[in-house]
Coordinates of N, CA and C in Angstrom, one line a residue:
I1 N -61.3 -87.0 93.9 CA -62.7 -86.7 93.7 C -63.5 -87.9 94.0
K2 N -63.0 -89.0 93.5 CA -63.8 -90.3 93.8 C -63.9 -90.7 95.4
M3 N -62.6 -90.4 96.0 CA -62.6 -90.6 97.6 C -63.8 -89.4 98.2
G4 N -63.7 -88.3 97.7 CA -64.7 -87.3 98.3 C -66.0 -87.8 98.2
K5 N -66.4 -88.4 96.9 CA -67.8 -88.7 96.8 C -68.1 -90.1 97.8
V6 N -67.1 -91.0 97.8 CA -67.2 -92.1 98.9 C -67.4 -91.5 100.3
V7 N -66.6 -90.5 100.8 CA -66.9 -90.0 102.0 C -68.3 -89.2 102.1
L8 N -68.6 -88.5 101.2 CA -69.9 -87.9 101.2 C -71.1 -88.9 101.3
L9 N -71.0 -90.1 100.6 CA -71.9 -91.1 100.5 C -72.0 -92.0 101.9
R10 N -70.9 -92.0 102.6 CA -70.9 -92.7 103.9 C -71.5 -91.7 104.8
R11 N -71.3 -90.4 104.8 CA -72.0 -89.5 105.6 C -73.5 -89.3 105.4
A12 N -73.9 -89.3 104.1 CA -75.3 -89.4 103.6 C -75.9 -90.5 104.2
L13 N -75.5 -91.7 104.1 CA -76.1 -92.7 104.7 C -76.3 -92.8 106.2
L14 N -75.3 -92.2 107.0 CA -75.4 -92.1 108.3 C -76.4 -90.9 108.6
A15 N -76.6 -90.1 107.7 CA -77.5 -89.0 108.2 C -79.0 -89.3 107.8
L16 N -79.2 -90.4 106.9 CA -80.7 -90.8 106.6 C -81.4 -91.0 107.8
P17 N -82.6 -90.7 107.9 CA -83.5 -91.2 109.0 C -83.8 -92.7 109.0
R18 N -84.1 -93.0 110.1 CA -84.2 -94.7 110.1 C -85.6 -95.2 109.2
S19 N -86.5 -94.3 109.3 CA -87.7 -94.5 108.4 C -87.8 -93.5 107.2
L20 N -87.9 -94.2 106.1 CA -88.0 -93.2 104.9 C -89.3 -92.7 104.4
S21 N -90.3 -92.7 105.4 CA -91.6 -92.3 105.1 C -91.4 -90.7 104.7
R22 N -92.4 -90.3 104.0 CA -92.5 -88.8 103.8 C -92.5 -87.9 104.9
E23 N -93.3 -88.5 106.0 CA -93.4 -87.6 107.1 C -92.1 -87.4 107.9
S24 N -91.2 -88.5 107.9 CA -90.0 -88.5 108.7 C -88.9 -87.7 107.9
L25 N -89.1 -87.5 106.7 CA -88.2 -87.0 106.0 C -88.4 -85.3 106.0
V26 N -89.6 -84.9 106.2 CA -90.2 -83.6 106.2 C -90.2 -83.1 107.7
E27 N -90.7 -83.7 108.5 CA -90.7 -83.3 110.0 C -89.9 -84.1 110.9
P28 N -88.9 -83.3 111.8 CA -88.1 -84.2 112.5 C -89.0 -84.8 113.6
E29 N -88.5 -85.8 114.2 CA -89.2 -86.6 115.3 C -88.9 -85.8 116.7
E30 N -89.8 -85.9 117.4 CA -89.6 -85.4 118.9 C -88.5 -86.1 119.4
G31 N -87.5 -85.4 120.1 CA -86.4 -86.0 120.9 C -85.3 -86.6 120.1
D32 N -85.3 -86.4 118.8 CA -84.4 -86.7 117.9 C -83.0 -86.0 118.1
T33 N -82.0 -86.8 118.5 CA -80.8 -86.2 119.0 C -79.7 -86.6 118.0
G34 N -80.2 -87.2 116.8 CA -79.3 -87.5 115.6 C -79.0 -86.3 114.8
P35 N -78.4 -86.6 113.7 CA -78.1 -85.6 112.7 C -79.3 -84.9 112.3
A36 N -79.3 -83.5 111.9 CA -80.4 -82.8 111.5 C -81.2 -83.5 110.4
Q37 N -82.4 -83.6 110.4 CA -83.2 -84.1 109.3 C -83.0 -83.1 108.1
G38 N -82.7 -83.9 106.9 CA -82.5 -83.1 105.8 C -81.0 -82.9 105.5
S39 N -80.2 -83.2 106.4 CA -78.5 -83.1 106.2 C -78.3 -83.9 105.2
W40 N -79.0 -85.3 104.9 CA -78.5 -86.1 103.9 C -78.8 -85.6 102.5
F41 N -79.9 -84.6 102.4 CA -79.7 -83.8 101.2 C -78.7 -83.1 100.8
Q42 N -78.2 -82.4 101.9 CA -76.9 -81.5 101.6 C -75.7 -82.5 101.2
Y43 N -75.6 -83.5 101.8 CA -74.5 -84.5 101.2 C -74.7 -84.9 99.9
H44 N -76.0 -85.2 99.5 CA -76.5 -85.6 98.3 C -76.0 -84.6 97.1
V45 N -76.3 -83.4 97.6 CA -75.9 -82.2 96.7 C -74.4 -82.2 96.6
G46 N -73.7 -82.4 97.5 CA -72.0 -82.5 97.5 C -71.7 -83.5 96.6
Q47 N -72.4 -84.7 96.7 CA -72.1 -85.9 95.8 C -72.4 -85.3 94.3
T48 N -73.4 -84.7 94.1 CA -73.7 -84.3 92.7 C -72.7 -83.4 92.3
L49 N -72.2 -82.4 93.0 CA -71.1 -81.5 92.6 C -69.8 -82.2 92.4
F50 N -69.6 -83.0 93.0 CA -68.4 -84.0 92.8 C -68.5 -84.6 91.6
H51 N -69.5 -85.3 91.3 CA -69.7 -86.0 90.1 C -69.4 -85.0 88.9
V52 N -70.2 -83.9 89.0 CA -70.1 -83.0 87.8 C -68.7 -82.7 87.5
V53 N -67.9 -82.2 88.7 CA -66.5 -82.0 88.5 C -65.8 -83.1 87.8
Q54 N -66.0 -84.3 88.3 CA -65.2 -85.5 87.7 C -65.6 -85.7 86.3
V55 N -66.8 -85.5 85.8 CA -67.3 -85.7 84.3 C -66.6 -84.5 83.5
V56 N -66.5 -83.5 84.1 CA -66.1 -82.3 83.4 C -64.6 -82.6 83.1
L57 N -63.9 -82.8 84.1 CA -62.4 -83.0 84.0 C -62.2 -84.2 83.2
G58 N -62.9 -85.2 83.1 CA -62.8 -86.4 82.2 C -62.9 -85.9 80.9
Y59 N -63.8 -85.2 80.6 CA -64.1 -84.6 79.3 C -63.0 -83.8 78.6
M60 N -62.3 -83.0 79.7 CA -61.5 -82.0 79.2 C -60.1 -82.8 78.9
V61 N -59.9 -83.9 79.8 CA -58.6 -84.9 79.4 C -58.9 -85.5 78.1
M62 N -60.0 -85.9 77.8 CA -60.4 -86.4 76.6 C -60.2 -85.6 75.5
L63 N -60.6 -84.4 75.5 CA -60.4 -83.3 74.5 C -58.9 -83.1 74.4
A64 N -58.2 -83.0 75.3 CA -56.6 -82.9 75.4 C -55.9 -84.1 74.7
V65 N -56.4 -85.1 74.9 CA -55.7 -86.4 74.2 C -56.2 -86.6 72.8
M66 N -57.4 -86.0 72.3 CA -57.9 -85.9 71.1 C -57.1 -84.9 70.2
S67 N -56.3 -84.0 70.8 CA -55.5 -83.2 70.0 C -54.3 -84.0 69.1
Y68 N -54.3 -85.3 69.5 CA -53.3 -86.1 68.9 C -51.7 -85.8 69.0
N69 N -51.4 -85.2 70.2 CA -50.2 -84.7 70.5 C -49.6 -85.6 71.5
A70 N -48.5 -86.4 71.0 CA -48.0 -87.5 71.7 C -47.6 -87.2 73.2
W71 N -47.0 -86.0 73.4 CA -46.6 -85.7 74.8 C -47.8 -85.4 75.6
I72 N -48.9 -84.7 75.2 CA -50.1 -84.6 75.9 C -50.8 -86.0 76.1
F73 N -50.5 -86.9 75.3 CA -51.1 -88.3 75.4 C -50.3 -89.0 76.6
L74 N -49.2 -88.8 76.5 CA -48.2 -89.5 77.6 C -48.5 -88.8 78.9
G75 N -48.5 -87.5 78.8 CA -48.8 -86.7 80.1 C -50.2 -87.3 80.7
A76 N -51.2 -87.5 79.9 CA -52.3 -87.9 80.5 C -52.3 -89.3 81.1
I77 N -51.6 -90.2 80.3 CA -51.3 -91.5 80.8 C -50.4 -91.5 82.2
A78 N -49.5 -90.7 82.3 CA -48.6 -90.6 83.5 C -49.5 -90.2 84.6
G79 N -50.3 -89.0 84.4 CA -51.0 -88.4 85.4 C -52.1 -89.5 85.9
S80 N -52.8 -90.2 85.0 CA -53.8 -91.1 85.4 C -53.1 -92.2 86.4
T81 N -51.8 -92.8 86.0 CA -51.1 -93.8 86.6 C -50.7 -93.2 88.0
L82 N -50.3 -92.0 88.0 CA -50.0 -91.5 89.3 C -51.0 -91.2 90.2
G83 N -52.2 -90.7 89.6 CA -53.3 -90.4 90.3 C -54.1 -91.6 91.1
Y84 N -54.0 -92.8 90.2 CA -54.4 -94.2 90.8 C -53.5 -94.5 91.9
F85 N -52.2 -94.5 91.7 CA -51.3 -94.9 92.7 C -51.6 -94.2 94.1
V86 N -51.6 -92.8 94.0 CA -51.8 -91.7 95.1 C -53.2 -92.2 95.7

């Protein structure tokens, strides 16, 4: 999920118009052959959705660990270790 957020951030930065004035964000410039104006907003929405998924999964893991089951705790640690390694 974190890598997906990084990829979307890179694409959003590349899709930003050169000028961040209100007019350039609303109306495309004539002869503009770059990415479509406003596509940065779609990437930003994608980043937001990735963030929501990451937070929800984090809270679910926290609730599972708070069950004070040793096997679930060890599974969360092993999963975190394996996820970081991958």
